[in-house]
Amino acid sequence: MSENPLQAPPPVPLIDLVIQHRLMAPEIRDAVLKVFSEQKFILGEEVSLLEQEIAAYCDAREAIGCASGTDALILALMALDLTPGDEVITSPYTFFATASAIFRLGLKPVFVDIDPVSFNMDPVATEAAITPRTKAIMPVHLFGQCVEMDPIWRTATRLGIPIIEDACQAIGAEYRKRRAGVLGTMGCFSFFPTKNLGGAGDGGLITTDDPVIATRLRRLRVHGQTGMYEHAEVGLNSRLDALQAAVLRVKFRSLEQWTLARQRNARRYATMFHEYGIADALTLPTALPDRRHVFNQYCVRVPNGKRDEVLKSLKEQGIGCGVYYPLPLHLQPCFASLGYQPGSMPASELASKETLALPIYPELTEPQQDRVVKALCVAFGRPVKRTLQGVMNRPKMLSIPVRVSEPERQ
Ligand SMILES: *Cc1c(COP(=O)(O)O)cnc(C)c1O
């Protein structure tokens, strides 16, 4: 970019986990050393305390830790006792694991297209996709914003179809004041390091209000074991490590604060895009008014086929950015046997060509966001300066209707 490397502004990463760790390293070290000194690495107190804390946070009766978000989805499906060939309705516009969990168990993913505003499964399309073989619905709260759950919940309840929420990107998100994880039969969470609550490796958890399902999940995660070397069914070996739980319990104390910082960063982008006069070049993410968006990702749309060009320019300017997701799942080679054709999910296919994720992590500073916005001006060939007109048209804080303060839940 610049002739003189000393003048090049420092890069802005898409996510910076080092800075977050630096702030809490001593506490993490103590928590990890405690597990080492006790030498209790499998389940145990740290895991059950984390389970209790997350259950309370989500307002769920039970939480069951497991080895990953993917395993959470697999275990949740296993707990429903489905038959190979049964259909599970889900979104094609999500991380691979949503559909792979279904497919892995011999079940059939049935994809429904997304609503282009929220990027989430369309409730009308969901209803239309129901057949006598539909045995579960798996909505994905993508990027940290909940699916429009009421119509899905009403249909599912009427037909007796269980709902498994893929809440892997949505810990702390709310739909009509209720948290992700209690909007269906079970809620699945991931502690992958880049999630809003990320561990020091893989980890996952399932929430449920149903004590029978909770007991079943606790059995399924330990080989279906009912007593010492006695197995009622064939489960998985999928436990949350005590070391992960200890790390996550330290980080969990900061989760609300991080969420508020993510929301602040989202509002700051909206203001800056207006001030620099480039709001018209992008479609900003919409936080819907009856929801609490926790911004695991901040994805704008770059229309008119310019996304890849803008992405390349941002990368050249040292701005971390990414595409979630470049190929919708109905077009993945491994799902070719499902028979979906290009053009069958137009909203998902268009989103995969237009979305661009910008840095939104909690520790992102205002000067860093300023650099991101300036780099976008360059990418669009616009003047790199705040305009008076932009400042005057600055959106009111509520134009992204994100709730800023949360009543503490017990
Ligand atoms: C991260 C993620 C998963 C999988 O979680 P892992 O812990 O990586 O296995 C599943 N679904 C969605 C939507 C995710 O974002």
XYZ file of C-alpha atoms and ligand atoms in Angstrom:
425
model
C 0.000 0.000 0.000
C 2.119 2.803 1.351
C 5.632 3.487 -0.002
C 6.987 3.891 3.478
C 6.094 0.992 5.749
C 6.522 3.267 8.769
C 3.564 5.271 7.537
C 1.295 2.292 6.939
C -1.377 2.254 9.621
C -1.287 -0.906 11.744
C -3.563 -3.664 10.510
C -6.941 -4.228 12.133
C -7.607 -7.946 12.636
C -11.053 -9.504 12.142
C -10.803 -10.773 15.707
C -8.094 -10.292 18.332
C -8.115 -12.927 21.055
C -4.651 -11.986 22.339
C -5.732 -8.627 23.697
C -8.673 -10.223 25.510
C -6.446 -12.886 27.025
C -3.867 -10.356 28.194
C -6.501 -8.682 30.367
C -7.457 -11.895 32.123
C -4.310 -14.030 31.943
C -3.667 -14.200 35.712
C -7.222 -15.344 36.476
C -7.124 -17.928 33.690
C -3.772 -19.210 34.918
C -5.115 -19.640 38.463
C -8.215 -21.459 37.220
C -6.174 -23.829 35.045
C -3.608 -24.501 37.784
C -6.424 -25.351 40.189
C -7.642 -28.085 37.828
C -4.079 -29.365 37.454
C -3.488 -29.467 41.188
C -6.687 -31.468 41.668
C -6.046 -33.688 38.610
C -9.779 -34.010 37.949
C -9.955 -33.492 34.206
C -13.214 -35.223 33.288
C -16.508 -33.537 34.206
C -16.464 -32.708 37.938
C -17.150 -29.481 39.754
C -15.932 -26.925 37.213
C -18.176 -28.436 34.537
C -21.260 -28.605 36.745
C -20.734 -25.055 38.011
C -20.423 -23.756 34.449
C -23.551 -25.702 33.514
C -25.449 -24.073 36.376
C -24.182 -20.612 35.490
C -25.116 -20.887 31.825
C -28.493 -22.450 32.634
C -29.263 -19.465 34.898
C -28.002 -17.008 32.278
C -30.273 -18.496 29.597
C -33.136 -18.982 32.049
C -33.088 -22.726 31.290
C -33.659 -25.457 33.857
C -30.756 -27.598 32.709
C -27.489 -27.253 30.836
C -25.291 -30.141 29.723
C -21.695 -29.515 28.652
C -20.205 -31.482 25.767
C -17.154 -31.521 23.527
C -18.196 -29.016 20.831
C -21.090 -27.152 19.283
C -21.218 -29.791 16.578
C -21.546 -32.530 19.194
C -24.221 -30.485 20.975
C -26.280 -30.626 17.756
C -25.580 -34.350 17.291
C -26.439 -35.196 20.916
C -29.623 -33.106 20.769
C -30.744 -34.974 17.645
C -29.818 -38.333 19.227
C -31.989 -37.491 22.242
C -35.025 -37.276 19.940
C -34.772 -40.950 18.845
C -35.292 -40.220 15.179
C -35.264 -42.820 12.432
C -32.876 -42.682 9.452
C -34.572 -40.798 6.632
C -36.548 -38.540 8.971
C -36.530 -34.933 7.851
C -35.060 -32.024 9.793
C -35.821 -28.539 8.493
C -32.966 -26.044 8.690
C -31.244 -23.130 6.981
C -28.756 -23.516 4.136
C -27.128 -20.237 5.149
C -25.130 -21.271 8.209
C -21.934 -22.942 9.305
C -21.493 -26.447 7.891
C -22.020 -28.220 11.247
C -25.744 -27.395 11.369
C -26.506 -29.650 8.429
C -23.633 -32.101 8.919
C -24.995 -33.060 12.357
C -28.309 -33.969 10.709
C -26.681 -35.800 7.805
C -24.201 -37.708 10.003
C -27.080 -39.381 11.844
C -28.657 -40.570 8.597
C -31.366 -37.927 8.807
C -32.341 -35.729 5.890
C -31.648 -31.997 6.017
C -34.508 -30.096 4.367
C -33.341 -26.594 3.577
C -35.570 -23.536 3.618
C -34.451 -20.168 2.332
C -33.630 -17.180 4.521
C -35.260 -13.841 5.099
C -32.813 -11.417 3.432
C -33.045 -8.818 6.220
C -32.108 -11.018 9.179
C -30.243 -13.769 7.247
C -32.336 -16.204 9.287
C -34.646 -19.028 8.262
C -37.924 -17.711 6.857
C -40.885 -18.856 9.015
C -43.298 -18.972 6.059
C -40.913 -21.156 4.046
C -40.444 -23.317 7.127
C -44.162 -23.965 7.438
C -44.357 -24.759 3.723
C -41.540 -27.320 3.995
C -43.266 -29.461 6.604
C -44.179 -32.988 5.496
C -45.363 -36.061 7.420
C -41.649 -37.024 7.695
C -40.626 -33.769 9.398
C -39.370 -34.847 12.818
C -37.482 -31.753 13.972
C -36.898 -28.104 13.104
C -33.441 -26.628 13.583
C -33.477 -22.826 13.393
C -30.072 -21.104 13.411
C -29.739 -17.765 15.213
C -27.213 -16.492 12.710
C -24.562 -13.863 13.493
C -26.049 -13.411 16.990
C -29.658 -12.531 16.199
C -32.583 -14.842 16.949
C -34.840 -16.336 14.317
C -38.459 -15.105 14.176
C -39.513 -17.902 16.520
C -43.196 -17.356 17.299
C -44.654 -18.677 14.020
C -42.191 -21.587 13.994
C -42.952 -22.376 17.609
C -46.718 -22.265 16.993
C -46.476 -24.624 14.018
C -44.109 -26.981 15.826
C -46.319 -27.099 18.908
C -49.455 -27.747 16.867
C -47.789 -30.653 15.077
C -45.757 -31.930 18.033
C -42.441 -31.368 16.251
C -39.445 -30.629 18.525
C -37.239 -27.589 17.899
C -33.466 -27.683 18.303
C -32.020 -24.181 18.290
C -28.568 -23.821 16.790
C -27.595 -21.020 19.167
C -23.850 -21.488 18.604
C -23.456 -17.828 17.570
C -26.103 -16.453 19.880
C -25.305 -16.826 23.568
C -27.157 -14.002 25.343
C -29.306 -13.142 22.308
C -33.011 -12.625 22.994
C -36.281 -12.959 21.156
C -39.117 -11.072 22.841
C -37.155 -10.921 26.101
C -36.430 -14.652 26.168
C -32.922 -15.872 25.699
C -31.620 -18.129 22.958
C -31.544 -21.658 24.337
C -35.076 -21.590 25.772
C -36.935 -20.883 22.516
C -37.353 -24.557 21.622
C -36.941 -28.055 23.051
C -33.154 -27.805 23.262
C -30.582 -25.094 22.557
C -27.079 -25.861 21.307
C -24.083 -23.653 22.076
C -20.452 -23.650 20.997
C -17.414 -22.428 22.900
C -15.188 -22.413 19.815
C -12.608 -19.670 20.464
C -14.187 -17.160 18.053
C -17.687 -17.387 19.531
C -18.886 -14.691 21.939
C -17.943 -16.981 24.831
C -14.923 -18.873 23.532
C -12.755 -21.396 25.341
C -9.141 -22.491 24.915
C -10.124 -25.082 22.317
C -13.345 -26.896 21.508
C -16.358 -27.028 23.786
C -20.144 -27.031 23.638
C -23.308 -27.136 25.704
C -27.003 -27.956 25.416
C -29.773 -26.197 27.341
C -33.208 -27.630 27.973
C -36.181 -27.220 30.301
C -37.034 -30.909 30.016
C -35.519 -32.972 32.864
C -36.029 -36.273 31.012
C -34.126 -34.981 27.980
C -31.411 -33.596 30.286
C -30.884 -36.996 31.910
C -30.759 -38.614 28.500
C -28.180 -36.098 27.250
C -25.997 -36.692 30.335
C -26.070 -40.398 29.518
C -25.485 -39.940 25.787
C -22.330 -37.870 26.369
C -20.734 -40.746 28.366
C -21.202 -43.686 25.979
C -24.852 -44.165 26.934
C -23.602 -45.403 30.303
C -26.160 -46.140 33.020
C -23.815 -47.663 35.624
C -20.216 -48.831 35.860
C -19.556 -50.534 32.524
C -23.262 -50.859 31.847
C -24.640 -49.235 28.700
C -28.322 -48.740 28.000
C -27.557 -47.379 24.541
C -24.627 -46.452 22.330
C -23.745 -42.850 22.990
C -20.710 -40.698 22.294
C -17.627 -39.775 24.242
C -18.393 -36.071 24.253
C -17.671 -34.290 27.496
C -16.684 -30.736 28.159
C -13.143 -30.811 29.596
C -12.778 -29.559 33.157
C -9.920 -27.365 31.903
C -12.221 -25.760 29.335
C -14.946 -25.277 31.922
C -12.482 -23.586 34.284
C -11.341 -21.189 31.544
C -14.917 -20.552 30.419
C -16.073 -19.753 33.966
C -13.504 -16.976 34.184
C -14.456 -15.605 30.767
C -18.174 -15.953 31.404
C -17.955 -13.176 34.028
C -17.131 -10.739 31.207
C -19.695 -11.971 28.690
C -22.336 -9.286 29.299
C -19.729 -6.541 29.154
C -18.357 -7.959 25.883
C -21.851 -8.146 24.415
C -22.491 -4.490 25.250
C -19.154 -3.586 23.635
C -20.085 -5.498 20.464
C -23.400 -3.617 20.326
C -21.633 -0.295 20.870
C -19.242 -1.110 18.017
C -22.192 -1.880 15.737
C -23.766 1.497 16.523
C -20.433 3.228 16.016
C -20.094 1.718 12.519
C -23.582 2.921 11.585
C -22.716 6.452 12.696
C -19.332 6.462 10.955
C -20.707 5.102 7.666
C -23.051 8.073 7.582
C -20.404 10.570 8.564
C -18.065 9.354 5.829
C -20.935 9.305 3.346
C -20.686 5.614 2.413
C -23.823 4.310 4.113
C -25.525 4.265 0.692
C -22.892 1.891 -0.723
C -23.628 -0.835 1.820
C -26.584 -2.530 3.438
C -25.986 -2.462 7.164
C -27.081 -5.314 9.424
C -30.543 -4.849 10.892
C -31.091 -5.494 14.572
C -34.822 -6.154 14.752
C -36.738 -4.319 17.488
C -38.100 -7.355 19.331
C -34.660 -8.932 19.561
C -31.365 -8.549 21.342
C -28.633 -8.932 18.732
C -25.297 -9.999 20.246
C -23.245 -9.439 17.057
C -21.070 -12.521 16.900
C -20.498 -11.222 13.386
C -21.129 -7.801 11.889
C -22.010 -8.547 8.274
C -22.754 -5.833 5.753
C -23.926 -6.461 2.219
C -21.967 -5.120 -0.726
C -24.404 -5.181 -3.646
C -23.875 -5.159 -7.416
C -21.259 -7.897 -7.542
C -18.614 -5.717 -5.909
C -18.114 -7.738 -2.714
C -14.987 -9.644 -3.746
C -13.352 -6.483 -5.058
C -14.069 -4.665 -1.782
C -12.850 -7.665 0.221
C -9.575 -7.703 -1.706
C -9.044 -3.988 -1.256
C -9.715 -4.164 2.492
C -7.243 -7.030 2.869
C -4.620 -5.065 0.935
C -5.189 -2.188 3.322
C -4.617 -4.446 6.338
C -8.251 -4.744 7.386
C -9.331 -8.177 8.582
C -12.599 -9.254 6.978
C -14.284 -12.459 5.932
C -17.191 -14.056 4.136
C -19.823 -15.933 6.114
C -20.655 -18.018 4.108
C -19.344 -18.217 0.541
C -21.224 -21.395 -0.436
C -24.672 -22.152 1.008
C -25.009 -25.674 2.309
C -27.575 -26.879 -0.250
C -24.851 -26.463 -2.895
C -22.021 -28.173 -0.974
C -20.538 -31.115 -2.898
C -21.077 -33.491 0.053
C -24.833 -32.810 -0.026
C -25.224 -33.316 -3.779
C -27.262 -36.457 -3.055
C -29.974 -34.222 -1.583
C -30.607 -32.941 -5.104
C -30.714 -29.172 -4.635
C -29.954 -27.053 -7.688
C -28.384 -23.591 -7.956
C -31.223 -21.079 -7.905
C -33.365 -23.107 -5.488
C -32.513 -20.884 -2.480
C -32.144 -17.462 -4.096
C -31.933 -15.356 -0.914
C -29.204 -17.575 0.560
C -27.310 -17.653 -2.717
C -27.428 -13.868 -3.035
C -26.328 -13.416 0.597
C -23.349 -15.689 -0.029
C -22.264 -13.342 -2.835
C -22.907 -10.071 -0.979
C -22.025 -10.421 2.695
C -18.821 -9.124 4.171
C -17.938 -9.491 7.864
C -16.071 -6.578 9.434
C -14.200 -6.557 12.773
C -16.663 -6.245 15.684
C -14.836 -7.893 18.607
C -15.349 -6.190 21.999
C -11.868 -4.674 22.367
C -11.980 -2.992 18.937
C -11.221 0.708 19.472
C -12.791 3.780 17.896
C -9.565 4.645 15.982
C -9.487 1.090 14.625
C -13.091 1.376 13.445
C -12.193 4.687 11.870
C -9.468 2.880 9.905
C -11.951 0.218 8.773
C -14.396 2.860 7.529
C -11.664 4.846 5.773
C -10.460 1.663 4.097
C -14.022 1.069 2.887
C -14.072 4.584 1.401
C -10.880 3.725 -0.492
C -12.330 0.390 -1.600
C -15.405 2.145 -3.007
C -13.328 4.917 -4.601
C -15.001 7.527 -2.413
C -13.324 10.530 -0.768
C -11.821 9.621 2.590
C -13.310 12.320 4.749
C -16.184 13.007 7.055
C -18.790 15.048 5.211
C -20.937 17.732 6.779
C -23.962 16.217 5.095
C -23.045 12.826 6.516
C -22.670 14.257 9.993
C -26.043 16.007 9.697
C -27.663 12.782 8.505
C -26.024 10.839 11.308
C -28.507 8.238 12.463
C -30.083 8.628 15.860
C -28.774 5.979 18.196
C -32.036 4.087 17.871
C -31.795 3.598 14.134
C -30.080 0.379 15.132
C -32.526 -0.545 17.828
C -30.220 -2.471 20.084
C -31.068 -2.552 23.745
C -28.140 -1.221 25.684
C -28.923 -2.155 29.229
C -30.168 -5.460 30.431
C -32.044 -6.252 33.578
C -30.016 -8.897 35.412
C -31.666 -12.272 35.131
C -31.545 -14.707 37.994
C -19.614 -22.647 15.449
C -20.889 -23.172 14.964
C -21.228 -24.524 15.071
C -20.266 -25.595 15.506
O -19.622 -25.390 16.700
P -18.222 -26.113 16.985
O -18.044 -25.853 18.448
O -17.197 -25.467 16.131
O -18.380 -27.556 16.698
C -22.496 -24.919 14.660
N -23.366 -24.044 14.162
C -23.080 -22.743 14.028
C -24.113 -21.812 13.479
C -21.825 -22.262 14.414
O -21.548 -20.969 14.252
